[in-house]
Structure formats: C-alpha cells, structure tokens
Amino acid sequence: MNASISAFSIPQLPNVSLVAFYQNKPSQLTNLIQTIIAEINRSSLSKSNFLNYQLEQIHGTILGCEGVSTSLGIINKWFYEFRQKTRYVNLSGWLNFLQNQVKFPIIIRFGGYHPQVNYHFLSRQQHPSIRTFQLQSSGEDNFVPVLIGWSFTEQKITLDIEKLRRQAQQFNLLHKYHQTPNSIDNDFYLRLGTIKGKLSANEIFLIEQKIRENLQLQPPFYVSINQNDLAFVKYQDLTLPLETTEILPLTEATETKLQRLYANSDTTK
C-alpha cells in the first residue's frame, strides 16, 4: 500500500526496537565489555569525557522496528523515509516469524579475528579484525566505542543476522541500514558509551589498535542468541537507559502488546 502519509509525523522518539541481551547477558560477554571499558579508562581517552553506559543498558540491536500508529496500522519509518513507501507492519506475521520460524540459537563470535585469515566476509569493506572494535563518530566531537561480533559457523562468518533483518521486509519492516536494496548489514554491534571532546587521529588509532590487539590475542568466544535473549523495547532515549525504557520480552509478546508500544500519530504531529 502506497497511500500518502504527508499528514503524519514519524518521530525519532519515542520508538520501538528489537534488541538482544538488554539487562541480562552471558558472563563472558559481560566480562569482555567490562574489560574494554577498563582499557578505555586506562588510556589517554580518560582525560576526555568518557561515560560508559550501565552494563544493563548495553545491548545488541537486531532490528529497529520504528514506526507510528495510525487508524490503519503501524507505518514503518524506514520504508517511508528511505524508499518513499507507505508500508503497514504485519505485527502478527512478524511475531509468528520470530516465535515459531526463526532457527535459534544464532551463534555470535567475538574476538580472535586475525588479519591474515579469510573469514569470507567484509564488514563495510573492512576485515573483521578491524571492525571488531571501533570508535565511531556520532557528531562533532562525539565518539561511540563499538564492539562488533558476527554469526559464525564452520570456520567462517555466516549471514544469519543479515538474513533475519532482510526477511523482516516481508512483514513491512525495513532495517535502518538497508537504505538501498543492495545494502548489507551483518554486524551484531554493541555501543559501550560516549566520548565527548576533541580526539586526534593518533589518539583514536592508539586506543583502537590496543583493544583490537587484545581481541585478536584472546581465544574467540561464542554467545548464543535465543528467544529468551530477545525483547522489544519502547525507548525514549537512543541509549536505552533503564529508567525510561519499556521492555516487552519476545516470549511474552502478542500483537496487542506490541502495538501498544508505538506512539499514536495524533500525539506526534
């Protein structure tokens, strides 16, 4: 359906996302996050305004489900903004897919990626040993430390995360980073905090290099994403602070409960 939605505003906030490991995490993942945060604090970046997120709010985004509720249904934000199409989310189909059709667990590998090894995958045209940890710019004098892992089996990176995100399109949900039909996003990424202040290219290089080397030297470890690890969140802040984020576990989700998470178009004009 491609009816005009010029009368509606699709808000940035509040909105809805499907995430993994919000609040509860495997112990190995918890330890790795804490180790990286400690390394940043020991570095020269500690002189900058580094604020790590609470451990519980750190999460991996599976799919941003952003949209707005109308009398005809939930209009997907990213189909509208990137493809100029009005698509109403098939909530019941999406839930049935996640609860009954996706093959769980999805195994994610963190660490142990070596530059000389071919993993049969590049992330944003970069080798996994580089992408596994980065300080990503999020505006002028703002940086976000990001830890990335990938689905992995039989000694190579698989496209399990990418496929799940792409399959969401059949339910009229477009992944934010599938802006064009050929876009690929297979990253399972966790934002660890924010760094405010001017950083030189050398400062960025040194901390990235140090943490990447640590990740390369450690044995790889694997975490399993199961249904119990997934939840829909209604967020008021992109960092998902516990105080303002509403949680709907996937295992408890119904069409009615999920629909209630969305802001109504009448309140967002």
PDB file of C-alpha atoms in Angstrom:
ATOM      1  CA  MET A   1       0.000   0.000   0.000  1.00  0.00           C
ATOM      2  CA  ASN A   2       1.465   3.364  -1.006  1.00  0.00           C
ATOM      3  CA  ALA A   3      -1.073   5.898   0.209  1.00  0.00           C
ATOM      4  CA  SER A   4       0.254   9.313   1.150  1.00  0.00           C
ATOM      5  CA  ILE A   5       1.233   9.856   4.768  1.00  0.00           C
ATOM      6  CA  SER A   6       2.025  13.532   4.475  1.00  0.00           C
ATOM      7  CA  ALA A   7      -0.423  14.190   7.312  1.00  0.00           C
ATOM      8  CA  PHE A   8       1.654  12.092   9.713  1.00  0.00           C
ATOM      9  CA  SER A   9       4.900  12.702  11.518  1.00  0.00           C
ATOM     10  CA  ILE A  10       7.029   9.643  12.208  1.00  0.00           C
ATOM     11  CA  PRO A  11       9.002  10.505  15.336  1.00  0.00           C
ATOM     12  CA  GLN A  12      12.573   9.702  16.192  1.00  0.00           C
ATOM     13  CA  LEU A  13      11.451   9.352  19.812  1.00  0.00           C
ATOM     14  CA  PRO A  14       9.742   7.545  21.388  1.00  0.00           C
ATOM     15  CA  ASN A  15      10.012   4.429  19.280  1.00  0.00           C
ATOM     16  CA  VAL A  16      10.426   0.670  19.183  1.00  0.00           C
ATOM     17  CA  SER A  17      13.312  -1.717  18.541  1.00  0.00           C
ATOM     18  CA  LEU A  18      14.050  -5.438  18.798  1.00  0.00           C
ATOM     19  CA  VAL A  19      17.203  -5.990  20.848  1.00  0.00           C
ATOM     20  CA  ALA A  20      19.280  -8.788  22.351  1.00  0.00           C
ATOM     21  CA  PHE A  21      20.892  -9.030  25.787  1.00  0.00           C
ATOM     22  CA  TYR A  22      19.205  -5.972  27.256  1.00  0.00           C
ATOM     23  CA  GLN A  23      19.738  -6.242  31.025  1.00  0.00           C
ATOM     24  CA  ASN A  24      20.831  -9.908  31.161  1.00  0.00           C
ATOM     25  CA  LYS A  25      23.972 -11.073  29.348  1.00  0.00           C
ATOM     26  CA  PRO A  26      26.163 -14.176  29.186  1.00  0.00           C
ATOM     27  CA  SER A  27      29.011 -13.915  31.698  1.00  0.00           C
ATOM     28  CA  GLN A  28      31.724 -13.991  29.015  1.00  0.00           C
ATOM     29  CA  LEU A  29      30.130 -11.076  27.189  1.00  0.00           C
ATOM     30  CA  THR A  30      29.785  -9.154  30.451  1.00  0.00           C
ATOM     31  CA  ASN A  31      33.462  -9.723  31.220  1.00  0.00           C
ATOM     32  CA  LEU A  32      34.555  -8.601  27.749  1.00  0.00           C
ATOM     33  CA  ILE A  33      32.511  -5.403  27.936  1.00  0.00           C
ATOM     34  CA  GLN A  34      33.958  -4.585  31.353  1.00  0.00           C
ATOM     35  CA  THR A  35      37.499  -5.296  30.137  1.00  0.00           C
ATOM     36  CA  ILE A  36      37.139  -2.940  27.161  1.00  0.00           C
ATOM     37  CA  ILE A  37      35.622  -0.196  29.304  1.00  0.00           C
ATOM     38  CA  ALA A  38      38.517  -0.536  31.768  1.00  0.00           C
ATOM     39  CA  GLU A  39      41.029  -0.336  28.905  1.00  0.00           C
ATOM     40  CA  ILE A  40      39.454   2.884  27.625  1.00  0.00           C
ATOM     41  CA  ASN A  41      39.589   4.342  31.132  1.00  0.00           C
ATOM     42  CA  ARG A  42      43.302   3.483  31.379  1.00  0.00           C
ATOM     43  CA  SER A  43      44.055   5.141  28.057  1.00  0.00           C
ATOM     44  CA  SER A  44      44.649   8.781  27.238  1.00  0.00           C
ATOM     45  CA  LEU A  45      40.936   8.986  26.466  1.00  0.00           C
ATOM     46  CA  SER A  46      40.296   9.001  30.204  1.00  0.00           C
ATOM     47  CA  LYS A  47      41.233  12.681  30.014  1.00  0.00           C
ATOM     48  CA  SER A  48      38.272  13.157  27.703  1.00  0.00           C
ATOM     49  CA  ASN A  49      34.706  12.914  28.893  1.00  0.00           C
ATOM     50  CA  PHE A  50      34.214   9.155  28.546  1.00  0.00           C
ATOM     51  CA  LEU A  51      30.946   7.965  30.007  1.00  0.00           C
ATOM     52  CA  ASN A  52      30.343   4.252  29.780  1.00  0.00           C
ATOM     53  CA  TYR A  53      26.767   3.029  29.677  1.00  0.00           C
ATOM     54  CA  GLN A  54      25.366   0.982  32.515  1.00  0.00           C
ATOM     55  CA  LEU A  55      26.105  -2.655  31.869  1.00  0.00           C
ATOM     56  CA  GLU A  56      22.391  -3.490  31.868  1.00  0.00           C
ATOM     57  CA  GLN A  57      21.533  -0.965  29.142  1.00  0.00           C
ATOM     58  CA  ILE A  58      24.227  -2.162  26.730  1.00  0.00           C
ATOM     59  CA  HIS A  59      22.573  -4.293  24.063  1.00  0.00           C
ATOM     60  CA  GLY A  60      22.784  -5.565  20.516  1.00  0.00           C
ATOM     61  CA  THR A  61      20.166  -4.245  18.112  1.00  0.00           C
ATOM     62  CA  ILE A  62      18.610  -6.929  15.944  1.00  0.00           C
ATOM     63  CA  LEU A  63      16.163  -4.681  14.089  1.00  0.00           C
ATOM     64  CA  GLY A  64      14.894  -1.172  14.570  1.00  0.00           C
ATOM     65  CA  CYS A  65      11.110  -1.534  14.333  1.00  0.00           C
ATOM     66  CA  GLU A  66      10.463   2.196  14.302  1.00  0.00           C
ATOM     67  CA  GLY A  67       7.107   3.469  13.151  1.00  0.00           C
ATOM     68  CA  VAL A  68       3.965   5.315  14.133  1.00  0.00           C
ATOM     69  CA  SER A  69       0.500   4.029  14.961  1.00  0.00           C
ATOM     70  CA  THR A  70      -2.384   5.173  12.744  1.00  0.00           C
ATOM     71  CA  SER A  71      -6.000   4.141  12.338  1.00  0.00           C
ATOM     72  CA  LEU A  72      -4.884   1.804   9.529  1.00  0.00           C
ATOM     73  CA  GLY A  73      -1.939   0.255  11.371  1.00  0.00           C
ATOM     74  CA  ILE A  74       1.736   0.839  12.163  1.00  0.00           C
ATOM     75  CA  ILE A  75       3.516   2.765   9.398  1.00  0.00           C
ATOM     76  CA  ASN A  76       7.150   1.707   9.111  1.00  0.00           C
ATOM     77  CA  LYS A  77       9.519   4.668   9.469  1.00  0.00           C
ATOM     78  CA  TRP A  78      12.355   3.390   7.297  1.00  0.00           C
ATOM     79  CA  PHE A  79      10.299   2.247   4.318  1.00  0.00           C
ATOM     80  CA  TYR A  80       8.775   5.719   4.294  1.00  0.00           C
ATOM     81  CA  GLU A  81      11.996   7.685   4.721  1.00  0.00           C
ATOM     82  CA  PHE A  82      14.352   5.611   2.565  1.00  0.00           C
ATOM     83  CA  ARG A  83      12.048   4.082  -0.056  1.00  0.00           C
ATOM     84  CA  GLN A  84       9.220   6.684  -0.015  1.00  0.00           C
ATOM     85  CA  LYS A  85       6.703   3.903   0.532  1.00  0.00           C
ATOM     86  CA  THR A  86       3.839   3.607   2.991  1.00  0.00           C
ATOM     87  CA  ARG A  87       4.070   0.143   4.489  1.00  0.00           C
ATOM     88  CA  TYR A  88       1.887  -1.077   7.346  1.00  0.00           C
ATOM     89  CA  VAL A  89       3.719  -3.504   9.606  1.00  0.00           C
ATOM     90  CA  ASN A  90       2.298  -7.021   9.744  1.00  0.00           C
ATOM     91  CA  LEU A  91       2.709  -7.368  13.504  1.00  0.00           C
ATOM     92  CA  SER A  92       1.112 -10.812  13.788  1.00  0.00           C
ATOM     93  CA  GLY A  93       3.215 -12.184  10.942  1.00  0.00           C
ATOM     94  CA  TRP A  94       6.393 -10.665  12.389  1.00  0.00           C
ATOM     95  CA  LEU A  95       5.736 -12.174  15.809  1.00  0.00           C
ATOM     96  CA  ASN A  96       4.872 -15.575  14.353  1.00  0.00           C
ATOM     97  CA  PHE A  97       8.087 -15.488  12.340  1.00  0.00           C
ATOM     98  CA  LEU A  98      10.228 -14.683  15.383  1.00  0.00           C
ATOM     99  CA  GLN A  99       8.462 -17.020  17.776  1.00  0.00           C
ATOM    100  CA  ASN A 100       7.958 -20.022  15.507  1.00  0.00           C
ATOM    101  CA  GLN A 101      10.051 -19.848  12.335  1.00  0.00           C
ATOM    102  CA  VAL A 102      13.496 -18.383  13.067  1.00  0.00           C
ATOM    103  CA  LYS A 103      16.032 -21.111  13.737  1.00  0.00           C
ATOM    104  CA  PHE A 104      17.537 -20.417  17.144  1.00  0.00           C
ATOM    105  CA  PRO A 105      20.099 -20.214  18.539  1.00  0.00           C
ATOM    106  CA  ILE A 106      22.057 -17.742  16.437  1.00  0.00           C
ATOM    107  CA  ILE A 107      25.721 -18.138  17.404  1.00  0.00           C
ATOM    108  CA  ILE A 108      27.770 -14.925  17.582  1.00  0.00           C
ATOM    109  CA  ARG A 109      31.556 -14.952  17.730  1.00  0.00           C
ATOM    110  CA  PHE A 110      33.504 -12.191  19.466  1.00  0.00           C
ATOM    111  CA  GLY A 111      37.267 -11.838  19.363  1.00  0.00           C
ATOM    112  CA  GLY A 112      40.052 -13.917  17.878  1.00  0.00           C
ATOM    113  CA  TYR A 113      39.775 -12.406  14.387  1.00  0.00           C
ATOM    114  CA  HIS A 114      43.223 -12.301  12.766  1.00  0.00           C
ATOM    115  CA  PRO A 115      44.108 -10.012   9.827  1.00  0.00           C
ATOM    116  CA  GLN A 116      45.726 -12.805   7.803  1.00  0.00           C
ATOM    117  CA  VAL A 117      42.708 -15.125   7.983  1.00  0.00           C
ATOM    118  CA  ASN A 118      39.998 -15.052   5.320  1.00  0.00           C
ATOM    119  CA  TYR A 119      36.622 -15.248   7.050  1.00  0.00           C
ATOM    120  CA  HIS A 120      34.758 -14.957   3.722  1.00  0.00           C
ATOM    121  CA  PHE A 121      33.169 -11.683   4.817  1.00  0.00           C
ATOM    122  CA  LEU A 122      33.965  -7.973   4.920  1.00  0.00           C
ATOM    123  CA  SER A 123      32.053  -5.543   7.111  1.00  0.00           C
ATOM    124  CA  ARG A 124      31.665  -2.166   5.415  1.00  0.00           C
ATOM    125  CA  GLN A 125      34.519  -3.284   3.147  1.00  0.00           C
ATOM    126  CA  GLN A 126      36.785  -3.819   6.163  1.00  0.00           C
ATOM    127  CA  HIS A 127      38.299  -7.004   7.582  1.00  0.00           C
ATOM    128  CA  PRO A 128      36.622  -8.261  10.793  1.00  0.00           C
ATOM    129  CA  SER A 129      39.876  -7.757  12.722  1.00  0.00           C
ATOM    130  CA  ILE A 130      39.447  -4.019  12.103  1.00  0.00           C
ATOM    131  CA  ARG A 131      35.698  -3.774  12.529  1.00  0.00           C
ATOM    132  CA  THR A 132      35.640  -5.824  15.735  1.00  0.00           C
ATOM    133  CA  PHE A 133      36.243  -2.628  17.736  1.00  0.00           C
ATOM    134  CA  GLN A 134      35.996   0.980  16.592  1.00  0.00           C
ATOM    135  CA  LEU A 135      35.483   4.489  17.886  1.00  0.00           C
ATOM    136  CA  GLN A 136      32.689   5.702  15.639  1.00  0.00           C
ATOM    137  CA  SER A 137      31.905   9.372  15.191  1.00  0.00           C
ATOM    138  CA  SER A 138      28.406  10.353  16.273  1.00  0.00           C
ATOM    139  CA  GLY A 139      28.615  14.061  15.579  1.00  0.00           C
ATOM    140  CA  GLU A 140      31.080  16.858  16.159  1.00  0.00           C
ATOM    141  CA  ASP A 141      33.466  15.945  18.993  1.00  0.00           C
ATOM    142  CA  ASN A 142      31.397  12.882  19.902  1.00  0.00           C
ATOM    143  CA  PHE A 143      32.529   9.275  19.593  1.00  0.00           C
ATOM    144  CA  VAL A 144      30.991   5.926  20.490  1.00  0.00           C
ATOM    145  CA  PRO A 145      33.107   2.857  21.341  1.00  0.00           C
ATOM    146  CA  VAL A 146      31.527  -0.058  19.453  1.00  0.00           C
ATOM    147  CA  LEU A 147      32.153  -3.782  19.899  1.00  0.00           C
ATOM    148  CA  ILE A 148      31.087  -5.976  16.968  1.00  0.00           C
ATOM    149  CA  GLY A 149      30.640  -9.720  16.561  1.00  0.00           C
ATOM    150  CA  TRP A 150      29.257 -11.857  13.746  1.00  0.00           C
ATOM    151  CA  SER A 151      27.299 -15.059  13.359  1.00  0.00           C
ATOM    152  CA  PHE A 152      29.816 -17.820  12.864  1.00  0.00           C
ATOM    153  CA  THR A 153      29.852 -21.497  11.944  1.00  0.00           C
ATOM    154  CA  GLU A 154      32.269 -23.954  10.345  1.00  0.00           C
ATOM    155  CA  GLN A 155      35.218 -21.536  10.496  1.00  0.00           C
ATOM    156  CA  LYS A 156      33.548 -18.708   8.637  1.00  0.00           C
ATOM    157  CA  ILE A 157      31.246 -15.792   9.223  1.00  0.00           C
ATOM    158  CA  THR A 158      27.685 -16.504   8.164  1.00  0.00           C
ATOM    159  CA  LEU A 159      24.942 -14.100   7.121  1.00  0.00           C
ATOM    160  CA  ASP A 160      22.415 -15.165   9.761  1.00  0.00           C
ATOM    161  CA  ILE A 161      21.947 -11.654  11.174  1.00  0.00           C
ATOM    162  CA  GLU A 162      21.734 -10.071   7.725  1.00  0.00           C
ATOM    163  CA  LYS A 163      19.205 -12.672   6.578  1.00  0.00           C
ATOM    164  CA  LEU A 164      16.975 -12.140   9.607  1.00  0.00           C
ATOM    165  CA  ARG A 165      16.980  -8.387   9.011  1.00  0.00           C
ATOM    166  CA  ARG A 166      16.228  -8.819   5.321  1.00  0.00           C
ATOM    167  CA  GLN A 167      13.448 -11.323   5.983  1.00  0.00           C
ATOM    168  CA  ALA A 168      11.726  -8.674   8.104  1.00  0.00           C
ATOM    169  CA  GLN A 169      10.862  -6.854   4.877  1.00  0.00           C
ATOM    170  CA  GLN A 170       8.184  -9.443   4.121  1.00  0.00           C
ATOM    171  CA  PHE A 171       6.383  -8.065   7.187  1.00  0.00           C
ATOM    172  CA  ASN A 172       6.870  -4.461   6.003  1.00  0.00           C
ATOM    173  CA  LEU A 173       9.779  -3.735   8.328  1.00  0.00           C
ATOM    174  CA  LEU A 174      12.855  -2.213   6.693  1.00  0.00           C
ATOM    175  CA  HIS A 175      16.155  -2.370   8.552  1.00  0.00           C
ATOM    176  CA  LYS A 176      17.590   1.120   9.075  1.00  0.00           C
ATOM    177  CA  TYR A 177      20.863   0.149   7.386  1.00  0.00           C
ATOM    178  CA  HIS A 178      19.167  -1.396   4.356  1.00  0.00           C
ATOM    179  CA  GLN A 179      18.716   2.038   2.830  1.00  0.00           C
ATOM    180  CA  THR A 180      19.127   0.649  -0.692  1.00  0.00           C
ATOM    181  CA  PRO A 181      18.081  -2.803  -1.973  1.00  0.00           C
ATOM    182  CA  ASN A 182      21.736  -3.861  -2.195  1.00  0.00           C
ATOM    183  CA  SER A 183      22.723  -2.738   1.318  1.00  0.00           C
ATOM    184  CA  ILE A 184      24.117  -5.401   3.643  1.00  0.00           C
ATOM    185  CA  ASP A 185      24.350  -5.170   7.429  1.00  0.00           C
ATOM    186  CA  ASN A 186      25.508  -8.345   9.142  1.00  0.00           C
ATOM    187  CA  ASP A 187      27.023  -6.681  12.217  1.00  0.00           C
ATOM    188  CA  PHE A 188      25.912  -7.580  15.726  1.00  0.00           C
ATOM    189  CA  TYR A 189      27.077  -4.425  17.432  1.00  0.00           C
ATOM    190  CA  LEU A 190      27.079  -3.118  20.992  1.00  0.00           C
ATOM    191  CA  ARG A 191      27.602   0.542  21.849  1.00  0.00           C
ATOM    192  CA  LEU A 192      29.543   0.832  25.093  1.00  0.00           C
ATOM    193  CA  GLY A 193      29.301   4.528  25.938  1.00  0.00           C
ATOM    194  CA  THR A 194      30.101   8.009  24.686  1.00  0.00           C
ATOM    195  CA  ILE A 195      33.267  10.074  24.459  1.00  0.00           C
ATOM    196  CA  LYS A 196      32.850  13.835  24.291  1.00  0.00           C
ATOM    197  CA  GLY A 197      35.734  16.042  23.298  1.00  0.00           C
ATOM    198  CA  LYS A 198      38.235  16.544  20.512  1.00  0.00           C
ATOM    199  CA  LEU A 199      40.328  13.476  19.716  1.00  0.00           C
ATOM    200  CA  SER A 200      43.310  13.446  17.413  1.00  0.00           C
ATOM    201  CA  ALA A 201      43.602  10.802  14.734  1.00  0.00           C
ATOM    202  CA  ASN A 202      46.575   9.397  16.642  1.00  0.00           C
ATOM    203  CA  GLU A 203      44.613   9.103  19.894  1.00  0.00           C
ATOM    204  CA  ILE A 204      41.849   7.240  18.095  1.00  0.00           C
ATOM    205  CA  PHE A 205      44.337   4.968  16.345  1.00  0.00           C
ATOM    206  CA  LEU A 206      46.200   4.061  19.541  1.00  0.00           C
ATOM    207  CA  ILE A 207      43.168   3.011  21.565  1.00  0.00           C
ATOM    208  CA  GLU A 208      41.587   1.166  18.627  1.00  0.00           C
ATOM    209  CA  GLN A 209      44.854  -0.648  17.958  1.00  0.00           C
ATOM    210  CA  LYS A 210      45.326  -1.601  21.619  1.00  0.00           C
ATOM    211  CA  ILE A 211      41.843  -3.064  22.027  1.00  0.00           C
ATOM    212  CA  ARG A 212      41.913  -4.791  18.634  1.00  0.00           C
ATOM    213  CA  GLU A 213      45.224  -6.422  19.524  1.00  0.00           C
ATOM    214  CA  ASN A 214      43.749  -7.632  22.807  1.00  0.00           C
ATOM    215  CA  LEU A 215      40.759  -9.062  20.956  1.00  0.00           C
ATOM    216  CA  GLN A 216      42.999 -10.778  18.397  1.00  0.00           C
ATOM    217  CA  LEU A 217      45.154 -12.388  21.092  1.00  0.00           C
ATOM    218  CA  GLN A 218      42.305 -13.774  23.138  1.00  0.00           C
ATOM    219  CA  PRO A 219      40.670 -17.056  22.140  1.00  0.00           C
ATOM    220  CA  PRO A 220      37.385 -16.416  20.332  1.00  0.00           C
ATOM    221  CA  PHE A 221      34.279 -16.976  22.368  1.00  0.00           C
ATOM    222  CA  TYR A 222      30.743 -17.603  21.287  1.00  0.00           C
ATOM    223  CA  VAL A 223      27.404 -16.430  22.633  1.00  0.00           C
ATOM    224  CA  SER A 224      24.056 -17.914  21.706  1.00  0.00           C
ATOM    225  CA  ILE A 225      21.088 -15.695  20.915  1.00  0.00           C
ATOM    226  CA  ASN A 226      17.884 -17.488  21.855  1.00  0.00           C
ATOM    227  CA  GLN A 227      14.292 -16.321  22.055  1.00  0.00           C
ATOM    228  CA  ASN A 228      14.734 -15.655  25.775  1.00  0.00           C
ATOM    229  CA  ASP A 229      17.503 -13.166  24.973  1.00  0.00           C
ATOM    230  CA  LEU A 230      15.299 -11.006  22.724  1.00  0.00           C
ATOM    231  CA  ALA A 231      12.927  -8.231  23.687  1.00  0.00           C
ATOM    232  CA  PHE A 232      11.049  -5.374  22.102  1.00  0.00           C
ATOM    233  CA  VAL A 233      11.852  -2.070  23.760  1.00  0.00           C
ATOM    234  CA  LYS A 234       9.986   1.209  23.696  1.00  0.00           C
ATOM    235  CA  TYR A 235      12.726   3.766  24.120  1.00  0.00           C
ATOM    236  CA  GLN A 236      12.642   7.459  24.971  1.00  0.00           C
ATOM    237  CA  ASP A 237      16.424   7.775  24.553  1.00  0.00           C
ATOM    238  CA  LEU A 238      18.599   6.075  21.914  1.00  0.00           C
ATOM    239  CA  THR A 239      20.930   4.766  24.631  1.00  0.00           C
ATOM    240  CA  LEU A 240      18.054   2.836  26.280  1.00  0.00           C
ATOM    241  CA  PRO A 241      18.531   3.898  29.923  1.00  0.00           C
ATOM    242  CA  LEU A 242      16.729   1.558  32.289  1.00  0.00           C
ATOM    243  CA  GLU A 243      14.711   4.352  33.855  1.00  0.00           C
ATOM    244  CA  THR A 244      12.858   5.336  30.683  1.00  0.00           C
ATOM    245  CA  THR A 245      12.792   2.136  28.605  1.00  0.00           C
ATOM    246  CA  GLU A 246       9.766  -0.171  28.493  1.00  0.00           C
ATOM    247  CA  ILE A 247      10.553  -3.846  27.884  1.00  0.00           C
ATOM    248  CA  LEU A 248       8.408  -6.498  26.203  1.00  0.00           C
ATOM    249  CA  PRO A 249      10.181  -9.892  26.121  1.00  0.00           C
ATOM    250  CA  LEU A 250       9.714 -11.712  22.821  1.00  0.00           C
ATOM    251  CA  THR A 251       8.432 -14.781  24.650  1.00  0.00           C
ATOM    252  CA  GLU A 252       5.618 -12.695  26.178  1.00  0.00           C
ATOM    253  CA  ALA A 253       4.812 -10.577  23.128  1.00  0.00           C
ATOM    254  CA  THR A 254       1.397 -10.551  21.480  1.00  0.00           C
ATOM    255  CA  GLU A 255       0.160  -8.397  18.637  1.00  0.00           C
ATOM    256  CA  THR A 256      -1.846  -6.245  21.048  1.00  0.00           C
ATOM    257  CA  LYS A 257       1.047  -5.759  23.479  1.00  0.00           C
ATOM    258  CA  LEU A 258       3.454  -4.876  20.680  1.00  0.00           C
ATOM    259  CA  GLN A 259       1.053  -2.416  19.076  1.00  0.00           C
ATOM    260  CA  ARG A 260       0.690  -0.571  22.385  1.00  0.00           C
ATOM    261  CA  LEU A 261       4.393   0.268  22.373  1.00  0.00           C
ATOM    262  CA  TYR A 262       4.005   2.576  19.378  1.00  0.00           C
ATOM    263  CA  ALA A 263       3.249   6.274  19.617  1.00  0.00           C
ATOM    264  CA  ASN A 264      -0.029   7.330  18.024  1.00  0.00           C
ATOM    265  CA  SER A 265       0.121   9.668  15.044  1.00  0.00           C
ATOM    266  CA  ASP A 266      -2.291  12.033  16.793  1.00  0.00           C
ATOM    267  CA  THR A 267       0.291  12.653  19.508  1.00  0.00           C
ATOM    268  CA  THR A 268       3.282  13.159  17.204  1.00  0.00           C
ATOM    269  CA  LYS A 269       2.109  15.881  14.856  1.00  0.00           C
TER     270      LYS A 269
END
